[in-house]
Short mmCIF file of C-alpha atoms and ligand atoms in Angstrom, two decimals:
data_model
loop_
_atom_site.label_atom_id
_atom_site.label_comp_id
_atom_site.label_asym_id
_atom_site.label_seq_id
_atom_site.Cartn_x
_atom_site.Cartn_y
_atom_site.Cartn_z
CA MET A 1 106.05 50.45 212.38
CA THR A 2 104.14 47.19 212.80
CA THR A 3 100.38 46.80 212.67
CA ASP A 4 98.31 46.34 215.81
CA SER A 5 97.85 42.66 216.62
CA PRO A 6 95.37 41.97 219.43
CA ALA A 7 96.45 39.78 222.36
CA PRO A 8 94.97 36.26 222.34
CA ALA A 9 93.05 37.16 225.51
CA ALA A 10 91.34 40.06 223.73
CA ALA A 11 90.45 37.90 220.75
CA ALA A 12 88.74 35.21 222.84
CA PRO A 13 85.13 35.57 224.09
CA ALA A 14 85.00 37.92 227.11
CA ALA A 15 84.46 35.33 229.86
CA VAL A 16 87.22 33.06 228.59
CA ALA A 17 89.51 36.02 228.16
CA GLU A 18 88.93 37.18 231.74
CA LYS A 19 89.57 33.68 233.12
CA GLN A 20 92.75 33.39 231.11
CA LEU A 21 93.87 36.85 232.21
CA ALA A 22 93.14 36.01 235.86
CA ALA A 23 95.15 32.77 235.77
CA GLU A 24 98.11 34.30 234.03
CA ILE A 25 98.22 37.47 236.12
CA ALA A 26 97.99 35.43 239.33
CA SER A 27 101.02 33.40 238.31
CA LEU A 28 103.16 36.43 237.47
CA GLU A 29 106.07 37.52 239.59
CA ILE A 30 105.82 41.30 239.93
CA ALA A 31 108.44 43.52 241.44
CA GLU A 32 107.46 44.88 244.86
CA ASP A 33 109.80 47.74 244.09
CA PRO A 34 107.81 49.27 241.31
CA SER A 35 109.38 52.64 240.89
CA SER A 36 112.75 51.45 239.71
CA ASP A 37 112.72 50.91 236.00
CA GLN A 38 116.27 49.59 235.73
CA GLN A 39 115.12 46.18 234.54
CA GLU A 40 112.82 47.67 231.97
CA GLN A 41 115.67 49.79 230.72
CA LYS A 42 118.06 46.84 230.48
CA GLN A 43 115.53 44.79 228.54
CA GLU A 44 114.83 47.76 226.34
CA GLN A 45 118.51 48.27 225.70
CA LYS A 46 118.79 44.62 224.61
CA GLN A 47 115.80 45.02 222.35
CA GLU A 48 117.24 48.18 220.92
CA GLN A 49 120.52 46.43 220.20
CA LYS A 50 118.68 43.63 218.40
CA GLN A 51 116.64 46.18 216.55
CA GLU A 52 119.76 48.00 215.47
CA GLN A 53 121.26 44.77 214.14
CA LYS A 54 118.08 44.07 212.25
CA GLN A 55 118.11 47.54 210.81
CA GLU A 56 121.67 47.04 209.64
CA GLN A 57 120.71 43.80 207.92
CA ASN A 58 117.72 45.16 206.19
CA LYS A 59 118.05 48.81 205.31
CA GLU A 60 114.62 48.86 203.68
CA GLU A 61 112.96 48.14 207.02
CA GLN A 62 114.96 50.78 208.76
CA MET A 63 112.72 53.05 210.80
CA GLN A 64 113.16 56.01 213.09
CA VAL A 65 111.29 55.91 216.41
CA PRO A 66 109.57 59.28 216.62
CA PRO A 67 110.88 61.18 219.65
CA HIS A 68 107.39 61.83 221.05
CA ARG A 69 106.97 58.10 221.78
CA SER A 70 110.55 57.32 222.21
CA HIS A 71 111.92 54.12 223.65
CA ASP A 72 115.29 55.51 222.73
CA PRO A 73 117.00 56.51 226.03
CA LYS A 74 118.50 59.51 224.21
CA ASN A 75 115.04 60.97 223.78
CA ASN A 76 113.17 59.56 226.72
CA GLN A 77 112.03 62.58 228.76
CA LYS A 78 112.03 60.59 232.00
CA ARG A 79 115.75 61.24 232.16
CA SER A 80 115.19 65.00 232.63
CA ASP A 81 111.65 66.09 233.57
CA PRO A 82 110.23 65.57 237.05
CA PHE A 83 106.60 64.37 237.20
CA GLN A 84 106.58 63.59 233.46
CA PHE A 85 106.90 59.82 233.96
CA GLY A 86 108.43 59.04 230.61
CA SER A 87 107.53 59.57 226.98
CA ARG A 88 106.96 56.07 225.68
CA TYR A 89 103.50 56.91 224.32
CA LEU A 90 101.37 54.14 222.88
CA THR A 91 99.30 55.09 219.85
CA GLU A 92 96.69 53.15 217.93
CA GLU A 93 99.16 52.31 215.20
CA ASP A 94 101.63 50.74 217.61
CA ASP A 95 102.02 47.09 218.32
CA VAL A 96 101.78 47.05 222.11
CA PHE A 97 104.00 43.96 222.23
CA GLU A 98 106.82 45.68 220.36
CA PHE A 99 108.32 46.99 223.60
CA ASN A 100 108.30 45.97 227.28
CA ALA A 101 106.86 49.15 228.70
CA TRP A 102 104.70 52.15 227.81
CA ASP A 103 103.99 55.28 229.83
CA HIS A 104 100.68 57.05 230.54
CA VAL A 105 98.49 54.11 229.53
CA GLU A 106 94.96 53.87 230.88
CA THR A 107 93.62 50.37 231.54
CA ASP A 108 91.73 48.63 228.74
CA ASP A 109 88.18 47.24 229.07
CA ALA A 110 89.21 43.62 229.64
CA TYR A 111 91.47 44.66 232.49
CA LYS A 112 88.81 46.98 233.99
CA ALA A 113 86.28 44.15 234.01
CA TYR A 114 88.83 41.79 235.53
CA ALA A 115 89.72 44.37 238.23
CA GLU A 116 86.07 44.92 239.22
CA GLN A 117 85.53 41.18 239.42
CA GLN A 118 88.61 40.85 241.62
CA TYR A 119 87.50 43.66 243.98
CA ALA A 120 84.10 41.98 244.42
CA MET A 121 85.78 38.64 245.16
CA GLN A 122 88.18 40.29 247.65
CA ARG A 123 85.37 42.11 249.51
CA ALA A 124 83.35 38.92 249.73
CA ALA A 125 86.23 37.09 251.43
CA PRO A 126 87.84 39.54 253.89
CA VAL A 127 90.50 38.83 256.51
CA SER A 128 88.94 37.20 259.59
CA GLU A 129 88.41 39.36 262.71
CA PHE A 130 91.02 37.26 264.50
CA ASP A 131 93.63 37.91 261.79
CA LYS A 132 92.70 41.59 261.53
CA HIS A 133 93.65 41.96 265.17
CA ARG A 134 96.82 39.87 264.67
CA PHE A 135 98.06 42.08 261.82
CA ASN A 136 96.83 45.47 263.04
CA SER A 137 97.86 45.23 266.69
CA ASP A 138 101.64 45.20 266.11
CA PRO A 139 102.47 46.04 262.49
CA ALA A 140 106.16 46.65 263.32
CA LYS A 141 106.50 42.96 264.23
CA TRP A 142 105.67 41.96 260.65
CA TRP A 143 108.09 44.49 259.18
CA ASN A 144 110.79 43.22 261.57
CA ARG A 145 110.22 39.74 260.20
CA PHE A 146 110.35 41.14 256.69
CA TYR A 147 113.79 42.72 257.27
CA GLN A 148 114.98 39.60 259.06
CA ASN A 149 114.07 37.48 256.05
CA ASN A 150 115.21 39.87 253.35
CA THR A 151 118.55 41.54 252.95
CA SER A 152 119.05 45.20 252.11
CA HIS A 153 118.94 44.14 248.48
CA PHE A 154 115.21 43.51 248.60
CA PHE A 155 114.28 47.00 247.39
CA LYS A 156 116.30 48.41 244.55
CA ASP A 157 118.28 51.57 245.21
CA ARG A 158 116.11 54.53 244.35
CA LYS A 159 118.57 56.46 242.25
CA TRP A 160 115.86 58.31 240.30
CA LEU A 161 114.81 60.41 243.27
CA GLN A 162 116.98 63.46 242.63
CA GLN A 163 115.53 63.64 239.16
CA GLU A 164 111.90 63.42 240.28
CA PHE A 165 112.44 65.71 243.27
CA PRO A 166 114.97 68.43 242.35
CA VAL A 167 114.99 69.73 245.94
CA LEU A 168 117.06 66.66 246.85
CA GLU A 169 119.70 67.77 244.41
CA GLN A 170 119.55 71.35 245.75
CA VAL A 171 120.05 70.46 249.42
CA THR A 172 122.98 68.17 248.60
CA ARG A 173 124.97 70.81 246.67
CA GLU A 174 128.35 71.73 248.09
CA ASP A 175 127.28 75.28 248.96
CA ALA A 176 123.72 74.50 250.12
CA GLY A 177 124.53 75.30 253.77
CA PRO A 178 123.03 73.54 256.81
CA LYS A 179 120.15 71.33 255.62
CA VAL A 180 118.15 68.57 257.27
CA ILE A 181 116.48 65.71 255.41
CA LEU A 182 114.16 63.32 257.24
CA GLU A 183 113.36 60.06 255.51
CA ILE A 184 110.30 58.40 257.01
CA GLY A 185 109.86 54.63 256.71
CA ALA A 186 113.40 54.46 255.37
CA GLY A 187 113.51 50.65 255.44
CA ALA A 188 116.91 49.26 254.54
CA GLY A 189 118.16 52.66 253.33
CA ASN A 190 117.60 52.19 249.61
CA THR A 191 116.75 55.88 249.32
CA ALA A 192 119.04 57.27 252.04
CA PHE A 193 122.29 55.70 250.84
CA PRO A 194 121.97 56.78 247.19
CA ILE A 195 121.34 60.34 248.48
CA LEU A 196 124.44 60.14 250.69
CA ALA A 197 126.47 58.78 247.79
CA LYS A 198 125.65 61.85 245.71
CA ASN A 199 125.86 64.35 248.56
CA LYS A 200 128.46 67.12 248.31
CA ASN A 201 127.10 69.22 251.18
CA PRO A 202 129.32 68.90 254.29
CA GLN A 203 126.54 70.51 256.35
CA LEU A 204 123.83 68.01 255.41
CA LYS A 205 122.20 65.89 258.11
CA LEU A 206 120.12 62.96 256.96
CA HIS A 207 117.79 61.38 259.52
CA ALA A 208 116.53 58.01 258.32
CA CYS A 209 113.74 56.65 260.52
CA ASP A 210 111.69 53.50 260.50
CA PHE A 211 109.50 51.91 263.13
CA SER A 212 111.10 48.53 262.45
CA LYS A 213 114.11 47.91 264.72
CA LYS A 214 115.43 45.41 262.21
CA ALA A 215 115.34 47.95 259.39
CA VAL A 216 117.27 50.45 261.53
CA GLU A 217 119.81 47.74 262.36
CA VAL A 218 120.28 47.03 258.64
CA MET A 219 120.90 50.75 257.98
CA ARG A 220 123.32 51.14 260.88
CA ASN A 221 125.30 48.12 259.70
CA HIS A 222 125.50 49.35 256.10
CA GLU A 223 129.05 49.92 254.86
CA SER A 224 128.20 53.50 253.85
CA TYR A 225 126.61 54.42 257.20
CA ASN A 226 128.38 57.57 258.33
CA PRO A 227 127.13 58.98 261.68
CA GLU A 228 128.59 62.39 260.83
CA LEU A 229 126.06 62.77 258.04
CA MET A 230 123.40 60.21 258.78
CA GLN A 231 121.38 59.16 261.81
CA ALA A 232 119.19 56.06 261.63
CA ASP A 233 116.55 55.76 264.37
CA VAL A 234 113.49 53.82 265.35
CA TRP A 235 110.48 56.11 265.04
CA ASP A 236 106.77 55.59 264.47
CA VAL A 237 105.44 58.37 262.22
CA ALA A 238 101.98 57.85 263.69
CA GLY A 239 103.18 57.95 267.31
CA GLU A 240 103.13 60.74 269.89
CA GLU A 241 106.80 61.76 269.75
CA LEU A 242 108.91 63.53 267.13
CA PRO A 243 111.96 61.64 265.78
CA PRO A 244 115.00 61.43 268.11
CA GLY A 245 117.18 64.53 267.80
CA LEU A 246 114.61 66.55 265.86
CA GLU A 247 112.47 69.39 267.10
CA GLU A 248 109.43 71.13 265.69
CA ASN A 249 110.17 73.27 262.61
CA SER A 250 113.62 71.76 262.07
CA VAL A 251 113.47 69.74 258.83
CA ASP A 252 113.92 71.10 255.29
CA VAL A 253 112.76 68.04 253.33
CA ALA A 254 110.77 64.96 254.35
CA ILE A 255 110.88 61.89 252.10
CA MET A 256 108.06 59.34 252.13
CA ILE A 257 108.50 56.57 249.58
CA PHE A 258 106.04 53.66 249.80
CA ILE A 259 105.55 54.21 253.54
CA PHE A 260 102.18 55.96 253.71
CA SER A 261 100.55 52.88 252.17
CA ALA A 262 101.81 50.82 255.11
CA LEU A 263 99.68 52.85 257.54
CA SER A 264 96.10 52.10 258.43
CA PRO A 265 93.64 54.88 257.47
CA LYS A 266 93.19 55.52 261.20
CA GLN A 267 96.86 56.58 261.41
CA TRP A 268 96.87 59.05 258.51
CA LYS A 269 95.88 62.15 260.46
CA LYS A 270 98.47 61.68 263.21
CA ALA A 271 101.18 60.87 260.67
CA VAL A 272 100.54 63.99 258.55
CA GLU A 273 100.33 66.10 261.69
CA ASN A 274 103.75 64.82 262.84
CA VAL A 275 105.30 65.54 259.44
CA TYR A 276 103.81 69.03 259.56
CA ARG A 277 105.16 69.67 263.05
CA VAL A 278 108.70 68.57 262.29
CA LEU A 279 109.03 70.45 258.97
CA LYS A 280 110.27 74.03 258.82
CA PRO A 281 107.75 76.56 257.46
CA GLY A 282 108.26 76.31 253.68
CA GLY A 283 109.65 72.76 254.03
CA GLU A 284 108.50 70.11 251.59
CA VAL A 285 107.46 66.46 251.41
CA CYS A 286 108.61 64.21 248.54
CA PHE A 287 105.98 61.49 248.25
CA ARG A 288 105.48 58.37 246.15
CA ASP A 289 103.13 55.45 246.73
CA TYR A 290 100.67 52.95 245.25
CA GLY A 291 97.68 54.07 243.20
CA ARG A 292 94.29 52.36 243.12
CA GLY A 293 94.05 49.80 240.34
CA ASP A 294 97.72 48.86 240.42
CA LEU A 295 98.30 45.26 239.44
CA ALA A 296 99.51 44.51 242.98
CA GLN A 297 96.01 45.42 244.26
CA VAL A 298 94.03 43.71 241.56
CA ARG A 299 95.94 40.45 242.08
CA PHE A 300 95.07 40.02 245.77
CA ARG A 301 93.20 36.81 246.37
CA LYS A 302 90.65 35.77 249.01
CA GLY A 303 91.44 36.40 252.67
CA ARG A 304 93.64 39.49 252.09
CA TYR A 305 91.06 42.31 252.20
CA LEU A 306 91.19 44.37 255.45
CA GLU A 307 89.02 47.26 254.35
CA GLU A 308 88.39 49.19 251.13
CA ASN A 309 91.71 49.49 249.21
CA PHE A 310 93.62 48.12 252.23
CA TYR A 311 95.12 44.62 252.24
CA ILE A 312 97.42 42.30 254.09
CA ARG A 313 100.25 40.74 252.10
CA GLY A 314 101.35 37.13 252.50
CA ASP A 315 104.20 38.24 254.79
CA GLY A 316 101.85 40.08 257.21
CA THR A 317 102.70 43.63 256.05
CA ARG A 318 99.82 45.95 255.13
CA VAL A 319 99.32 47.97 251.97
CA TYR A 320 96.83 50.67 250.91
CA PHE A 321 96.13 51.85 247.34
CA PHE A 322 95.31 55.56 247.00
CA GLU A 323 93.15 57.70 244.77
CA LYS A 324 94.73 61.00 243.79
CA GLU A 325 91.84 63.11 245.19
CA GLU A 326 91.95 61.18 248.44
CA LEU A 327 95.64 62.00 248.90
CA ALA A 328 94.97 65.68 248.19
CA ASP A 329 92.23 65.68 250.85
CA ILE A 330 94.50 63.95 253.37
CA TRP A 331 97.47 66.31 252.95
CA THR A 332 95.40 69.51 252.85
CA GLY A 333 93.51 68.28 255.93
CA LYS A 334 90.14 68.51 254.12
CA LYS A 335 89.49 64.81 254.67
CA PHE A 336 89.62 65.21 258.44
CA ALA A 337 87.64 68.44 258.41
CA LYS A 338 84.93 66.62 256.41
CA GLU A 339 84.94 63.85 258.99
CA ASN A 340 84.44 66.52 261.65
CA GLY A 341 81.54 67.83 259.54
CA ASP A 342 83.25 71.08 258.62
CA ALA A 343 84.91 71.02 255.22
CA ASP A 344 85.69 74.75 255.04
CA GLU A 345 86.84 75.74 258.48
CA LYS A 346 89.19 72.77 259.05
CA GLU A 347 87.97 72.72 262.62
CA GLY A 348 90.31 70.64 264.77
CA VAL A 349 92.76 69.93 261.94
CA PRO A 350 96.11 71.38 262.95
CA PHE A 351 97.74 71.23 259.51
CA SER A 352 97.17 72.06 255.90
CA PHE A 353 99.82 71.32 253.31
CA GLU A 354 99.92 73.06 249.95
CA ILE A 355 99.79 70.53 247.11
CA GLU A 356 102.50 71.63 244.68
CA ASN A 357 102.36 68.51 242.51
CA LEU A 358 100.23 65.41 242.59
CA ALA A 359 100.18 63.11 239.60
CA VAL A 360 99.36 59.53 238.70
CA ASP A 361 102.09 57.52 237.02
CA HIS A 362 100.36 54.91 234.85
CA ARG A 363 102.61 52.44 233.19
CA LEU A 364 101.84 49.43 231.04
CA LEU A 365 104.37 46.65 231.38
CA VAL A 366 104.22 43.99 228.74
CA ASN A 367 105.16 40.35 229.02
CA ARG A 368 105.93 39.80 225.38
CA ALA A 369 106.37 36.03 225.64
CA LYS A 370 102.96 35.49 227.30
CA LYS A 371 101.33 38.39 225.44
CA LEU A 372 100.21 39.81 228.78
CA LYS A 373 99.51 43.41 229.68
CA MET A 374 100.21 44.48 233.26
CA TYR A 375 98.97 47.86 234.43
CA ARG A 376 100.99 49.53 237.17
CA CYS A 377 99.79 52.68 238.91
CA TRP A 378 101.69 54.89 241.33
CA ILE A 379 101.06 58.37 242.71
CA GLN A 380 103.74 60.95 243.20
CA GLY A 381 103.40 64.21 245.09
CA LYS A 382 105.18 67.25 246.40
CA PHE A 383 103.54 68.89 249.41
CA ARG A 384 104.68 72.08 251.09
CA LYS A 385 104.17 73.36 254.62
CA PRO A 386 103.15 76.99 254.11
CA ALA A 387 105.93 79.48 254.74
CA THR A 388 103.51 81.33 257.00
CA GLN A 389 101.94 78.82 259.33
CA ASN A 390 98.20 78.49 259.13
CA THR A 391 97.41 76.52 262.27
CA GLN A 392 94.45 77.95 264.10
C1 SAM B 401 107.40 49.34 251.51
S1 SAM B 401 108.60 49.73 252.72
C2 SAM B 401 109.43 51.07 251.95
C3 SAM B 401 110.82 51.26 252.46
C4 SAM B 401 111.59 52.42 251.86
N1 SAM B 401 110.87 53.68 251.94
C5 SAM B 401 111.92 52.13 250.42
O1 SAM B 401 111.25 52.69 249.55
O2 SAM B 401 112.82 51.34 250.18
C6 SAM B 401 107.63 50.53 253.98
C7 SAM B 401 108.45 50.90 255.19
O3 SAM B 401 107.64 51.67 256.06
C8 SAM B 401 107.94 51.29 257.38
N2 SAM B 401 106.81 51.70 258.23
C9 SAM B 401 105.56 51.18 258.23
N3 SAM B 401 104.79 51.81 259.13
C10 SAM B 401 105.57 52.74 259.74
C11 SAM B 401 105.33 53.70 260.76
N4 SAM B 401 104.15 53.80 261.38
N5 SAM B 401 106.35 54.52 261.11
C12 SAM B 401 107.56 54.43 260.49
N6 SAM B 401 107.84 53.51 259.54
C13 SAM B 401 106.85 52.68 259.15
C14 SAM B 401 108.17 49.79 257.30
O4 SAM B 401 108.90 49.27 258.38
C15 SAM B 401 108.93 49.70 255.99
O5 SAM B 401 110.31 49.79 256.19
#
């Protein structure tokens, strides 16, 4: 085990360190598809190979990585436990730059100060009223452009989903019987197609919806698109209708991966209400999205701030960063009851999901060459429509 060696940024006086951190973070390329850790794993595998060679050469330096903070894929719990988010624990004795990634790491003081400074700068230079209207009036237009400019390879295939959400494995078993999955904001199908690839259930129907016509086109043209099992449609989750071919109480599992963050806060209530309507009693939502403080939020520069925690990206698409408690209030309906001035009665709120799991996935990614620490933050949840409906 190596001793802890502070990053150059931490060793410099605070102001200089923050400036340095700001410049270097701004110049970083970060993956927009944060939940796939394939790259991390590859890099780690390379490092492990090197490490093994080194260990061979110098038996005296040979060391065992304790399983509780294992970067050894054989021990890493992420391979088996949903909502555990890995077991690469960083302790005080560790050299943070020894590996590329650590799990469950809270931000350090230098990063917190940098983040607060960034938020203040962002608020002071919001998007102009003209641009707010341009981006908010037709958000599908910007996503259409996105899918026109990017191929289906833009997001990585989300192969980890069955592991994080075991229900997806259950409904795709050979003997699962008739089951309906609805993926909302399915994009290019990077979640839907991996599910189809693993599916053994001949009675599965997978509806993959997106409000971008271009995204739906990409899915329908995919080589694995099979209309017997899958139906890709244009649908706005915050609109008035239910998805084509689906009725109230007809869906077993809804999947929402990095789609809720694309909605404006004004659309949340309608969207959750629609998901509630379309799910069967007892049906569940598999949810993953951005958490507040994620590097992608902290990095936004001037002219990107729409409202608190809500931004416009360079390509015109919108993104929100959630607090865990906020998401709980949204999905239970408490948020909207509070807005109506009645937190207990849920007056006028026609849904209330049960929160079965809701957890923050903090990960520290390390750029070892630049000695940079990058804090990523995502939120994952499992919400259930009560088996006995509790609409009033
Ligand atoms: C960040 S992408 C995620 C795509 C996909 N879930 C994935 O993980 O690969 C967000 C997607 O949500 C879609 N979207 C945004 N607002 C929507 C809405 N109101 N109704 C349906 N889809 C929407 C966008 O078109 C885009 O495809």
